[in-house]
Short mmCIF file of C-alpha atoms and ligand atoms in Angstrom, two decimals:
data_model
loop_
_atom_site.label_atom_id
_atom_site.label_comp_id
_atom_site.label_asym_id
_atom_site.label_seq_id
_atom_site.Cartn_x
_atom_site.Cartn_y
_atom_site.Cartn_z
CA MET A 487 -21.48 42.99 -24.10
CA SER A 488 -22.50 43.14 -27.73
CA ASP A 489 -25.91 42.53 -29.03
CA ARG A 490 -26.49 39.15 -29.31
CA PRO A 491 -25.30 36.89 -31.73
CA SER A 492 -27.72 35.84 -33.91
CA ASP A 493 -28.43 31.88 -34.94
CA SER A 494 -26.70 32.30 -38.19
CA GLU A 495 -23.48 34.50 -36.96
CA ASP A 496 -20.32 32.21 -36.43
CA LEU A 497 -18.56 32.08 -33.12
CA PHE A 498 -15.05 32.43 -34.82
CA ALA A 499 -16.13 35.79 -36.57
CA LEU A 500 -17.89 37.48 -33.09
CA PRO A 501 -15.56 40.50 -31.86
CA GLN A 502 -14.72 38.41 -28.80
CA LEU A 503 -13.09 35.83 -30.18
CA GLU A 504 -11.06 38.37 -33.30
CA SER A 505 -8.82 39.43 -30.07
CA GLY A 506 -6.81 37.20 -27.54
CA ALA A 507 -8.29 35.52 -24.11
CA PRO A 508 -7.89 37.91 -21.07
CA LYS A 509 -4.45 36.72 -19.84
CA SER A 510 -3.84 39.60 -16.98
CA GLY A 511 -6.05 42.08 -15.65
CA PHE A 512 -9.29 41.56 -13.75
CA PRO A 513 -11.60 41.96 -17.36
CA HIS A 514 -13.98 44.71 -17.67
CA PRO A 515 -16.57 43.39 -20.57
CA GLU A 516 -19.02 40.30 -19.93
CA MET A 517 -18.70 37.89 -23.25
CA PHE A 518 -21.39 35.13 -24.28
CA PRO A 519 -21.10 31.94 -22.09
CA LEU A 520 -20.33 30.49 -25.63
CA ALA A 521 -17.40 32.45 -27.02
CA ALA A 522 -15.65 32.19 -23.07
CA TYR A 523 -16.55 28.68 -23.72
CA GLN A 524 -14.90 28.57 -26.99
CA ILE A 525 -11.76 30.07 -25.49
CA VAL A 526 -11.32 28.09 -22.69
CA HIS A 527 -12.16 24.53 -24.19
CA ASP A 528 -9.86 24.98 -27.08
CA GLU A 529 -6.72 26.56 -24.86
CA LEU A 530 -6.69 23.48 -22.84
CA LEU A 531 -6.11 21.42 -26.61
CA LEU A 532 -2.61 21.97 -25.74
CA ASP A 533 -2.38 20.04 -22.70
CA GLY A 534 -1.93 16.46 -22.48
CA VAL A 535 -4.20 13.23 -23.32
CA SER A 536 -4.74 12.57 -19.52
CA ARG A 537 -5.07 8.56 -20.86
CA MET A 538 -1.41 8.69 -22.52
CA ASN A 539 -0.24 10.21 -19.16
CA LEU A 540 2.37 7.37 -18.54
CA ALA A 541 3.64 9.47 -15.31
CA THR A 542 0.83 10.04 -13.20
CA PHE A 543 -0.98 7.84 -10.65
CA CYS A 544 -4.07 9.21 -10.49
CA THR A 545 -8.31 7.95 -12.29
CA THR A 546 -7.83 8.79 -16.10
CA TRP A 547 -10.54 6.62 -16.83
CA VAL A 548 -14.44 6.46 -14.96
CA ASP A 549 -17.24 5.15 -16.05
CA ASP A 550 -20.78 6.64 -17.39
CA GLN A 551 -22.69 5.79 -13.89
CA ALA A 552 -19.72 7.38 -11.41
CA ARG A 553 -19.08 10.85 -14.19
CA ARG A 554 -23.43 11.21 -13.52
CA LEU A 555 -22.75 11.14 -9.85
CA MET A 556 -20.26 13.17 -9.78
CA ASN A 557 -22.15 15.60 -11.39
CA GLU A 558 -25.29 15.09 -9.89
CA SER A 559 -23.35 15.62 -7.03
CA ILE A 560 -21.69 19.00 -8.24
CA ASP A 561 -23.52 20.87 -5.81
CA LYS A 562 -23.33 19.39 -2.46
CA ASN A 563 -20.44 20.33 0.05
CA ILE A 564 -19.19 17.15 2.28
CA VAL A 565 -18.62 19.60 5.36
CA ASP A 566 -22.72 19.84 5.30
CA LYS A 567 -23.21 16.76 7.22
CA ASP A 568 -26.48 17.69 9.12
CA GLU A 569 -27.79 19.01 5.02
CA TYR A 570 -26.46 16.24 3.60
CA PRO A 571 -27.36 13.54 6.22
CA GLN A 572 -26.57 10.66 3.16
CA THR A 573 -23.31 11.93 1.65
CA ALA A 574 -21.99 11.53 5.44
CA GLU A 575 -23.44 8.33 5.73
CA LEU A 576 -21.78 6.73 2.46
CA GLU A 577 -18.37 8.82 4.05
CA ARG A 578 -18.87 6.42 6.99
CA ARG A 579 -19.61 3.32 5.47
CA CYS A 580 -16.49 3.39 3.04
CA VAL A 581 -14.70 4.51 6.39
CA ARG A 582 -15.98 1.08 7.23
CA MET A 583 -15.44 -0.42 4.74
CA LEU A 584 -11.38 0.22 4.56
CA ALA A 585 -11.16 0.15 7.76
CA ASP A 586 -12.50 -3.81 7.46
CA LEU A 587 -10.29 -3.93 4.11
CA TRP A 588 -7.02 -3.12 5.50
CA HIS A 589 -8.12 -5.75 8.75
CA SER A 590 -8.79 -3.39 11.77
CA PRO A 591 -9.48 -5.08 15.08
CA ASP A 592 -12.89 -3.24 15.05
CA PRO A 593 -14.31 -1.93 11.83
CA ALA A 594 -17.51 -0.51 12.92
CA THR A 595 -15.88 1.82 15.90
CA THR A 596 -13.18 2.74 14.28
CA MET A 597 -11.83 5.88 13.21
CA GLY A 598 -11.20 7.57 9.73
CA THR A 599 -11.83 10.56 7.32
CA SER A 600 -11.96 11.40 3.39
CA THR A 601 -9.97 13.57 2.52
CA THR A 602 -8.84 15.42 -0.59
CA GLY A 603 -6.03 13.63 -1.10
CA SER A 604 -3.44 11.46 0.33
CA SER A 605 -1.76 14.48 1.13
CA GLU A 606 -3.92 15.71 3.20
CA ALA A 607 -4.47 12.03 4.08
CA ALA A 608 -1.20 12.33 4.90
CA MET A 609 -1.09 15.22 7.31
CA LEU A 610 -3.70 14.19 9.34
CA GLY A 611 -1.58 10.38 10.06
CA GLY A 612 1.40 12.52 11.76
CA LEU A 613 -0.42 15.10 13.54
CA ALA A 614 -2.49 11.94 14.84
CA ALA A 615 0.98 10.78 15.81
CA LYS A 616 2.99 14.04 17.18
CA PHE A 617 -0.03 14.55 19.29
CA ARG A 618 0.43 11.53 20.95
CA TRP A 619 3.88 11.89 21.11
CA ARG A 620 3.14 14.28 23.33
CA LYS A 621 0.63 13.20 24.79
CA ARG A 622 3.12 10.14 26.08
CA GLY A 623 5.47 13.20 27.56
CA GLY A 624 7.30 14.29 23.78
CA LYS A 625 9.12 17.81 24.01
CA GLY A 626 11.05 20.17 22.01
CA ILE A 627 10.59 18.52 17.91
CA PRO A 628 9.70 14.80 17.37
CA ASN A 629 10.97 12.82 14.37
CA PHE A 630 9.78 10.53 11.93
CA VAL A 631 11.78 8.51 9.51
CA CYS A 632 11.33 6.81 6.54
CA GLY A 633 12.93 6.51 3.03
CA PRO A 634 12.54 7.72 -0.54
CA VAL A 635 9.15 9.05 0.23
CA GLN A 636 6.84 11.62 -1.83
CA VAL A 637 6.67 14.73 -1.37
CA CYS A 638 4.12 15.73 0.67
CA TRP A 639 5.75 14.08 3.60
CA GLU A 640 8.54 16.84 3.29
CA LYS A 641 5.46 19.42 3.05
CA PHE A 642 4.65 17.78 6.39
CA ALA A 643 7.39 18.17 8.11
CA ARG A 644 8.02 21.76 6.69
CA TYR A 645 4.59 23.03 7.77
CA PHE A 646 4.28 21.46 11.25
CA ASP A 647 7.60 21.66 12.13
CA VAL A 648 8.31 17.71 12.72
CA ASP A 649 12.32 16.33 11.68
CA ILE A 650 12.00 14.16 8.57
CA ARG A 651 14.98 11.59 8.88
CA GLN A 652 15.32 10.15 5.13
CA ILE A 653 17.03 7.27 6.22
CA PRO A 654 20.23 7.31 2.87
CA LEU A 655 19.75 4.64 0.23
CA ARG A 656 23.04 3.02 0.01
CA GLY A 657 23.62 0.99 -3.22
CA ASP A 658 21.05 -1.23 -4.85
CA ARG A 659 19.01 -0.51 -2.44
CA LEU A 660 16.33 1.48 -3.01
CA THR A 661 13.92 1.11 -0.47
CA MET A 662 13.99 1.75 3.43
CA HIS A 663 15.52 -1.47 4.80
CA PRO A 664 14.77 -3.06 7.50
CA ASP A 665 18.32 -3.18 9.27
CA ASP A 666 18.38 0.48 9.21
CA VAL A 667 16.08 1.42 10.68
CA ALA A 668 16.57 1.29 14.20
CA ALA A 669 19.68 3.42 13.75
CA HIS A 670 17.53 6.42 12.84
CA CYS A 671 15.21 6.47 15.88
CA ASP A 672 15.40 8.10 18.99
CA GLU A 673 13.18 8.74 21.72
CA ASN A 674 11.81 11.54 19.72
CA THR A 675 10.96 9.57 17.08
CA MET A 676 6.82 10.06 16.68
CA MET A 677 5.90 7.43 14.10
CA VAL A 678 8.35 5.39 11.54
CA MET A 679 6.83 5.86 8.15
CA PRO A 680 7.09 2.98 5.40
CA THR A 681 6.07 3.76 2.09
CA PHE A 682 3.50 0.94 0.13
CA GLY A 683 4.20 1.81 -3.60
CA GLN A 684 7.40 4.47 -3.32
CA THR A 685 7.07 7.12 -5.77
CA PHE A 686 10.23 6.84 -7.16
CA THR A 687 10.21 2.87 -8.34
CA GLY A 688 7.15 1.83 -7.69
CA LEU A 689 8.37 -0.73 -5.19
CA PHE A 690 6.62 -1.69 -1.99
CA GLU A 691 9.07 -1.14 1.03
CA ASP A 692 8.41 -4.15 3.47
CA VAL A 693 6.32 -3.20 6.62
CA ALA A 694 6.37 -6.15 8.12
CA GLY A 695 10.11 -6.13 8.26
CA ILE A 696 10.51 -3.07 9.39
CA SER A 697 7.47 -3.75 12.61
CA GLN A 698 9.58 -6.67 13.23
CA ALA A 699 13.21 -4.15 13.64
CA LEU A 700 10.57 -2.13 16.43
CA ASP A 701 9.59 -5.57 18.34
CA ASP A 702 13.26 -5.56 18.32
CA LEU A 703 14.63 -1.81 19.30
CA GLN A 704 11.38 -2.17 21.66
CA ASP A 705 13.13 -4.87 23.62
CA LYS A 706 16.73 -3.95 23.50
CA THR A 707 15.17 -0.22 24.76
CA GLY A 708 12.03 0.03 25.39
CA LEU A 709 11.13 2.00 23.12
CA ASP A 710 7.42 1.61 21.65
CA ILE A 711 7.41 3.43 17.77
CA PRO A 712 4.26 3.15 16.34
CA ILE A 713 4.00 3.05 12.19
CA HIS A 714 1.80 5.12 9.93
CA VAL A 715 1.49 3.88 6.37
CA ASP A 716 2.00 5.68 2.53
CA ALA A 717 -0.66 3.28 0.96
CA ALA A 718 -1.17 6.20 -0.81
CA SER A 719 -1.55 3.71 -4.65
CA GLY A 720 -0.72 -0.28 -2.98
CA GLY A 721 -3.66 0.30 -0.40
CA PHE A 722 -6.00 -0.63 -3.11
CA LEU A 723 -3.77 -3.28 -4.94
CA ALA A 724 -2.06 -4.93 -2.95
CA ALA A 725 -5.30 -5.51 -0.40
CA PHE A 726 -6.98 -7.40 -3.75
CA THR A 727 -4.16 -8.60 -5.73
CA ALA A 728 -1.72 -9.47 -3.02
CA PRO A 729 -3.98 -9.82 0.07
CA GLU A 730 -0.91 -12.50 2.15
CA LEU A 731 1.34 -9.60 2.00
CA VAL A 732 1.31 -8.14 5.90
CA TRP A 733 0.97 -4.55 6.01
CA ASP A 734 -1.66 -3.33 6.82
CA PHE A 735 -3.56 -3.51 10.60
CA ARG A 736 -2.60 -7.41 10.94
CA LEU A 737 0.55 -5.55 12.20
CA PRO A 738 -0.60 -3.62 15.69
CA ARG A 739 2.32 -1.01 15.47
CA VAL A 740 0.57 0.47 11.84
CA LYS A 741 -1.40 2.22 13.84
CA SER A 742 -2.67 5.07 10.75
CA ILE A 743 -3.17 4.18 6.51
CA ASN A 744 -3.54 6.97 4.09
CA ALA A 745 -4.28 6.02 0.45
CA SER A 746 -5.03 8.06 -2.83
CA GLY A 747 -9.23 6.56 -3.56
CA HIS A 748 -8.15 8.75 -6.69
CA LYS A 749 -5.19 6.25 -7.52
CA THR A 750 -5.99 3.20 -7.55
CA GLY A 751 -8.52 3.48 -5.56
CA LEU A 752 -10.61 4.20 -8.81
CA ALA A 753 -12.79 7.11 -7.84
CA PRO A 754 -12.20 10.43 -9.72
CA LEU A 755 -9.22 13.11 -8.54
CA GLY A 756 -10.04 14.79 -5.33
CA ALA A 757 -10.63 11.23 -3.63
CA GLY A 758 -8.54 9.91 -0.62
CA TRP A 759 -8.50 8.45 2.68
CA ALA A 760 -7.15 8.51 6.63
CA ILE A 761 -7.67 5.26 8.11
CA TRP A 762 -6.92 4.64 11.88
CA ARG A 763 -6.16 1.69 13.64
CA GLU A 764 -8.66 2.18 17.02
CA ALA A 765 -10.44 4.94 18.09
CA GLU A 766 -8.14 5.30 20.57
CA ASP A 767 -5.42 6.56 17.72
CA LEU A 768 -7.29 9.30 16.66
CA PRO A 769 -6.46 11.86 19.33
CA GLU A 770 -9.24 13.80 20.47
CA GLU A 771 -7.96 17.17 20.18
CA LEU A 772 -8.01 16.76 16.53
CA VAL A 773 -11.59 15.99 16.09
CA PHE A 774 -14.26 19.14 15.87
CA ASN A 775 -17.89 18.24 17.19
CA VAL A 776 -20.94 19.14 13.75
CA ASP A 777 -23.83 18.89 13.62
CA TYR A 778 -25.34 16.03 11.85
CA LEU A 779 -29.33 15.06 12.14
CA GLY A 780 -30.05 16.99 15.19
CA GLY A 781 -26.62 15.77 16.43
CA ASN A 782 -23.51 15.55 16.75
CA MET A 783 -20.41 14.38 14.34
CA GLY A 784 -16.50 14.43 14.58
CA THR A 785 -14.98 15.61 11.92
CA PHE A 786 -11.41 15.84 11.45
CA ASN A 787 -10.00 17.32 8.51
CA LEU A 788 -7.50 20.74 6.42
CA ASN A 789 -10.73 21.84 4.24
CA PHE A 790 -13.93 22.69 5.71
CA SER A 791 -15.88 23.21 2.68
CA ARG A 792 -14.95 20.66 -0.22
CA PRO A 793 -16.57 18.58 -2.90
CA GLY A 794 -18.77 15.54 -1.38
CA GLY A 795 -18.90 13.99 -5.02
CA GLN A 796 -15.89 12.11 -4.88
CA VAL A 797 -17.35 10.12 -1.45
CA VAL A 798 -20.35 9.10 -3.50
CA THR A 799 -18.33 7.89 -6.29
CA SER A 800 -16.01 6.37 -4.07
CA TYR A 801 -18.74 4.46 -2.07
CA TYR A 802 -20.30 3.65 -5.83
CA GLU A 803 -17.08 1.95 -7.19
CA PHE A 804 -16.76 -0.56 -3.68
CA ILE A 805 -19.93 -1.48 -4.20
CA ARG A 806 -20.00 -1.69 -7.70
CA LEU A 807 -17.00 -3.84 -7.93
CA GLY A 808 -16.90 -5.32 -4.54
CA ARG A 809 -13.89 -7.02 -3.85
CA VAL A 810 -14.50 -9.91 -6.60
CA GLY A 811 -14.17 -6.58 -8.99
CA TYR A 812 -11.03 -4.41 -8.11
CA ASN A 813 -9.42 -8.09 -8.20
CA ARG A 814 -10.51 -8.30 -11.42
CA VAL A 815 -9.64 -4.57 -11.94
CA GLN A 816 -6.27 -4.93 -10.53
CA SER A 817 -4.98 -8.26 -11.66
CA ALA A 818 -5.98 -6.61 -15.29
CA THR A 819 -3.92 -3.63 -14.58
CA TYR A 820 -0.89 -5.81 -13.23
CA SER A 821 -0.58 -8.06 -16.58
CA VAL A 822 -0.24 -5.11 -18.67
CA ALA A 823 2.60 -3.62 -16.34
CA ARG A 824 4.02 -7.47 -16.61
CA HIS A 825 3.36 -7.40 -20.13
CA LEU A 826 4.88 -4.18 -20.46
CA ALA A 827 8.02 -4.38 -18.66
CA SER A 828 8.68 -7.71 -20.84
CA GLY A 829 8.73 -5.24 -23.69
CA ILE A 830 10.53 -3.04 -22.56
CA ASP A 831 13.62 -5.75 -21.70
CA ASP A 832 13.86 -6.87 -24.81
CA LEU A 833 14.45 -3.55 -26.73
CA GLY A 834 18.25 -3.99 -25.30
CA PRO A 835 18.98 -0.47 -23.37
CA PHE A 836 17.85 -1.00 -20.92
CA GLU A 837 17.41 -2.48 -17.17
CA LEU A 838 14.32 -3.27 -15.16
CA ILE A 839 14.15 -1.92 -11.22
CA HIS A 840 10.17 -2.40 -10.87
CA ASP A 841 8.88 -5.32 -13.96
CA GLY A 842 5.27 -5.23 -12.27
CA ASP A 843 4.79 -8.10 -9.33
CA PRO A 844 2.18 -7.36 -7.43
CA LEU A 845 4.34 -8.89 -3.89
CA ARG A 846 6.98 -6.38 -5.11
CA GLY A 847 4.74 -2.97 -5.77
CA ILE A 848 2.39 -1.47 -7.51
CA ALA A 849 1.22 -2.18 -11.08
CA ALA A 850 3.66 -0.17 -13.40
CA VAL A 851 7.11 -0.46 -14.76
CA SER A 852 10.57 1.34 -13.99
CA TRP A 853 14.50 1.11 -15.77
CA LYS A 854 17.52 2.46 -15.91
CA LEU A 855 19.55 2.83 -19.02
CA ARG A 856 22.57 0.21 -19.44
CA ALA A 857 26.16 1.78 -19.43
CA ASP A 858 27.66 3.18 -22.38
CA GLN A 859 24.33 4.62 -24.25
CA THR A 860 24.51 7.56 -26.87
CA PHE A 861 21.37 8.87 -25.79
CA ASN A 862 19.77 9.89 -22.39
CA LEU A 863 16.18 8.67 -20.41
CA TYR A 864 15.58 12.33 -21.09
CA ASP A 865 15.72 12.26 -24.98
CA LEU A 866 13.43 8.81 -24.81
CA SER A 867 10.88 10.99 -23.07
CA ASP A 868 11.56 13.87 -24.96
CA ARG A 869 11.06 12.04 -28.84
CA LEU A 870 7.87 9.46 -26.79
CA ARG A 871 6.28 13.20 -25.88
CA THR A 872 5.90 13.47 -29.90
CA ARG A 873 3.42 11.18 -30.07
CA GLY A 874 1.78 11.81 -27.57
CA TRP A 875 3.47 9.71 -24.93
CA LEU A 876 3.99 11.54 -21.47
CA VAL A 877 6.97 9.09 -19.96
CA ALA A 878 8.35 10.30 -16.54
CA ALA A 879 12.27 10.42 -16.21
CA TYR A 880 14.40 11.74 -12.98
CA PRO A 881 16.78 11.20 -11.16
CA LEU A 882 16.60 9.14 -8.03
CA PRO A 883 16.26 10.40 -4.58
CA ALA A 884 19.33 11.91 -2.44
CA ASP A 885 22.38 9.79 -2.00
CA ARG A 886 22.01 7.89 -5.53
CA ASN A 887 21.02 10.92 -8.07
CA ASP A 888 24.02 10.03 -10.28
CA GLU A 889 21.35 7.54 -11.78
CA THR A 890 18.25 8.76 -14.11
CA ILE A 891 15.27 6.28 -13.98
CA MET A 892 11.93 6.51 -15.98
CA ARG A 893 8.52 5.12 -15.15
CA VAL A 894 5.25 4.08 -16.34
CA LEU A 895 2.62 3.74 -14.02
CA VAL A 896 0.00 1.22 -15.18
CA ARG A 897 -4.14 2.09 -14.84
CA HIS A 898 -7.62 1.02 -15.12
CA GLY A 899 -8.21 1.71 -18.82
CA PHE A 900 -4.27 1.03 -20.00
CA SER A 901 -5.40 -0.82 -21.67
CA ARG A 902 -2.41 -4.50 -23.28
CA ASP A 903 -2.95 -2.71 -27.15
CA MET A 904 -1.79 0.61 -25.89
CA ALA A 905 0.80 -0.54 -24.51
CA ASP A 906 1.56 -2.31 -27.76
CA LEU A 907 1.43 0.97 -28.95
CA LEU A 908 3.57 2.42 -26.66
CA LEU A 909 6.59 -0.16 -27.42
CA ALA A 910 6.17 0.22 -30.97
CA ASP A 911 6.72 4.06 -30.37
CA MET A 912 9.32 3.58 -28.41
CA ARG A 913 11.51 1.12 -30.69
CA ARG A 914 10.79 3.81 -33.36
CA SER A 915 12.20 6.35 -30.84
CA LEU A 916 15.42 4.42 -30.25
CA GLY A 917 16.21 3.94 -34.00
CA GLN A 918 16.09 7.51 -34.23
CA LEU A 919 17.69 8.03 -31.24
CA ASP A 920 20.15 5.28 -33.29
CA LYS A 921 20.42 7.12 -36.17
CA HIS A 922 20.63 10.63 -34.79
CA PRO A 923 22.62 10.69 -31.75
CA PRO A 924 21.95 13.81 -29.70
CA THR A 925 25.26 15.74 -30.00
CA VAL A 926 24.47 17.45 -26.62
CA PRO A 927 21.65 15.15 -24.64
CA LEU A 928 19.18 17.26 -22.73
CA THR A 929 18.75 18.10 -19.13
CA ARG A 930 16.25 17.28 -17.08
CA GLU A 931 14.71 20.77 -17.58
CA GLU A 932 14.57 20.75 -20.95
CA ALA A 933 13.06 17.42 -21.48
CA GLY A 934 9.53 19.19 -20.11
CA GLY A 935 8.15 19.94 -16.43
CA PHE A 936 5.74 17.92 -16.29
CA THR A 937 8.89 15.17 -15.73
CA HIS A 938 9.85 17.64 -12.25
CA SER A 939 5.68 17.18 -11.42
CA ALA A 940 5.90 13.22 -11.71
CA THR A 941 8.34 13.11 -9.01
CA ALA A 942 8.89 13.89 -5.90
CA VAL A 943 11.35 16.83 -5.09
CA VAL A 944 14.47 15.61 -2.49
CA SER A 945 15.45 19.44 -0.72
CA THR A 946 18.65 20.12 -0.34
CA GLU A 947 17.46 20.16 3.68
CA THR A 948 17.11 16.75 3.11
CA LEU A 949 20.25 16.21 2.19
CA ARG A 950 22.02 18.03 4.60
CA HIS A 951 19.37 16.29 6.80
CA ALA A 952 20.69 12.55 5.46
CA ALA A 953 24.50 13.67 5.66
CA GLY A 954 24.34 15.04 9.47
CA LEU A 955 22.48 11.64 10.13
CA ASP A 956 25.80 9.64 9.09
CA ARG A 957 27.70 11.48 10.90
C1 PLP B 786 1.15 9.86 -4.41
C2 PLP B 786 1.37 9.81 -3.69
C3 PLP B 786 1.45 10.66 -2.33
C4 PLP B 786 0.07 11.82 -2.79
O1 PLP B 786 -1.05 11.61 -2.59
P1 PLP B 786 -1.87 12.88 -2.96
O2 PLP B 786 -3.16 11.81 -3.27
O3 PLP B 786 -1.67 13.48 -4.67
O4 PLP B 786 -1.93 14.12 -2.62
C5 PLP B 786 1.77 10.44 -1.20
N1 PLP B 786 2.55 9.41 -1.06
C6 PLP B 786 2.69 8.69 -2.08
C7 PLP B 786 3.48 7.52 -2.66
C8 PLP B 786 2.40 8.74 -3.03
O5 PLP B 786 1.43 7.92 -4.37
#
């Protein structure tokens, strides 16, 4: 390290900032913290503005108290239950609160855990179903039946050697339809897995209808197939804004639910939940005991060390907002979504798929292009990017991947005014595309990588599998 820079020295004139940042090979020399900070800080200026990232489902706005609690918890490991018993206690309170919110028959005694997000929670829900199936005498490789899923379920299937049976889309049906479920189930079906707030369109799948279809199947064949609900973003919405929708533990067949605290739960990134209907629905083989205040506490996670701040901040959000506050926040986002949807409809070239109706889906808008346009949705996405808006365009999943759609997630912090600014930029972009029609429309890859990461990827494996099931 060269001599300490004096106060009068200009940061950008330091030798360390004259050469580029180390990029490969572990660097040898030290750097002043301020110089290193500036290099990292400045490089990140090229990232998109998170609140203008309308492709993400995740929290991009938190209040000052949440930031303070995150900062105060930065050094606490949630796995150290004995050392940080109150963080552990807050997690247990959150589990009981969510079990209550989602109508578990006995919220005080049921099982649940925080996770890093819905992906980990999905793996845990899926593993519990696999263990229960095996306990009932299942042999070989089990399967689960679902509609178009988020990529974490493809991962779960591959990592844990389970068959995924995605019911192919048909025509205008963009969700798993109850009528199609029974035909895909057999004695090796360990669960049916509806998505409550689909990644592609934002639409809710009909959990109650699917449960009824499985009741009918049981009456006919004796097969008793449980449901796990992927409520990644729907779980923290419908519970407040559409309480009459029955999708949760009110249905006895629903044995477990995953949700992302860091999406509509309003917690910062890194928060998810897996909750079981009753304690007996979580097989004991999945539970490991750790020391806790001289006693024992069951843990069931894929990670060992994990930051504690996400749970602390989730608890803060739960008690700060309560049912009344969550209802107000989520109703406001839905109202912005509906306003945006009607504005998009008025623009002309689009056909809405989901208009932000709280009874039909999450606070999002999705749409497709009417036929015979001189541009495609990737061109539009690219134009909007010049103003800083990140709006995902992507093909629908298997069997309907001839169709491209666009989607905006309306989240806490996306105001009506921002929606109007976006609409004005959409109108301007359409004018430009009209005046200068692209001679060669953009492809998905050219439109930018973010469209890819914004949605689930349907693997060729799934396509093959779906095709096989059709036979
Ligand atoms: C986001 C999402 C996931 C993955 O959740 P993470 O919290 O990002 O791990 C799974 N399923 C659905 C339906 C989602 O929207």
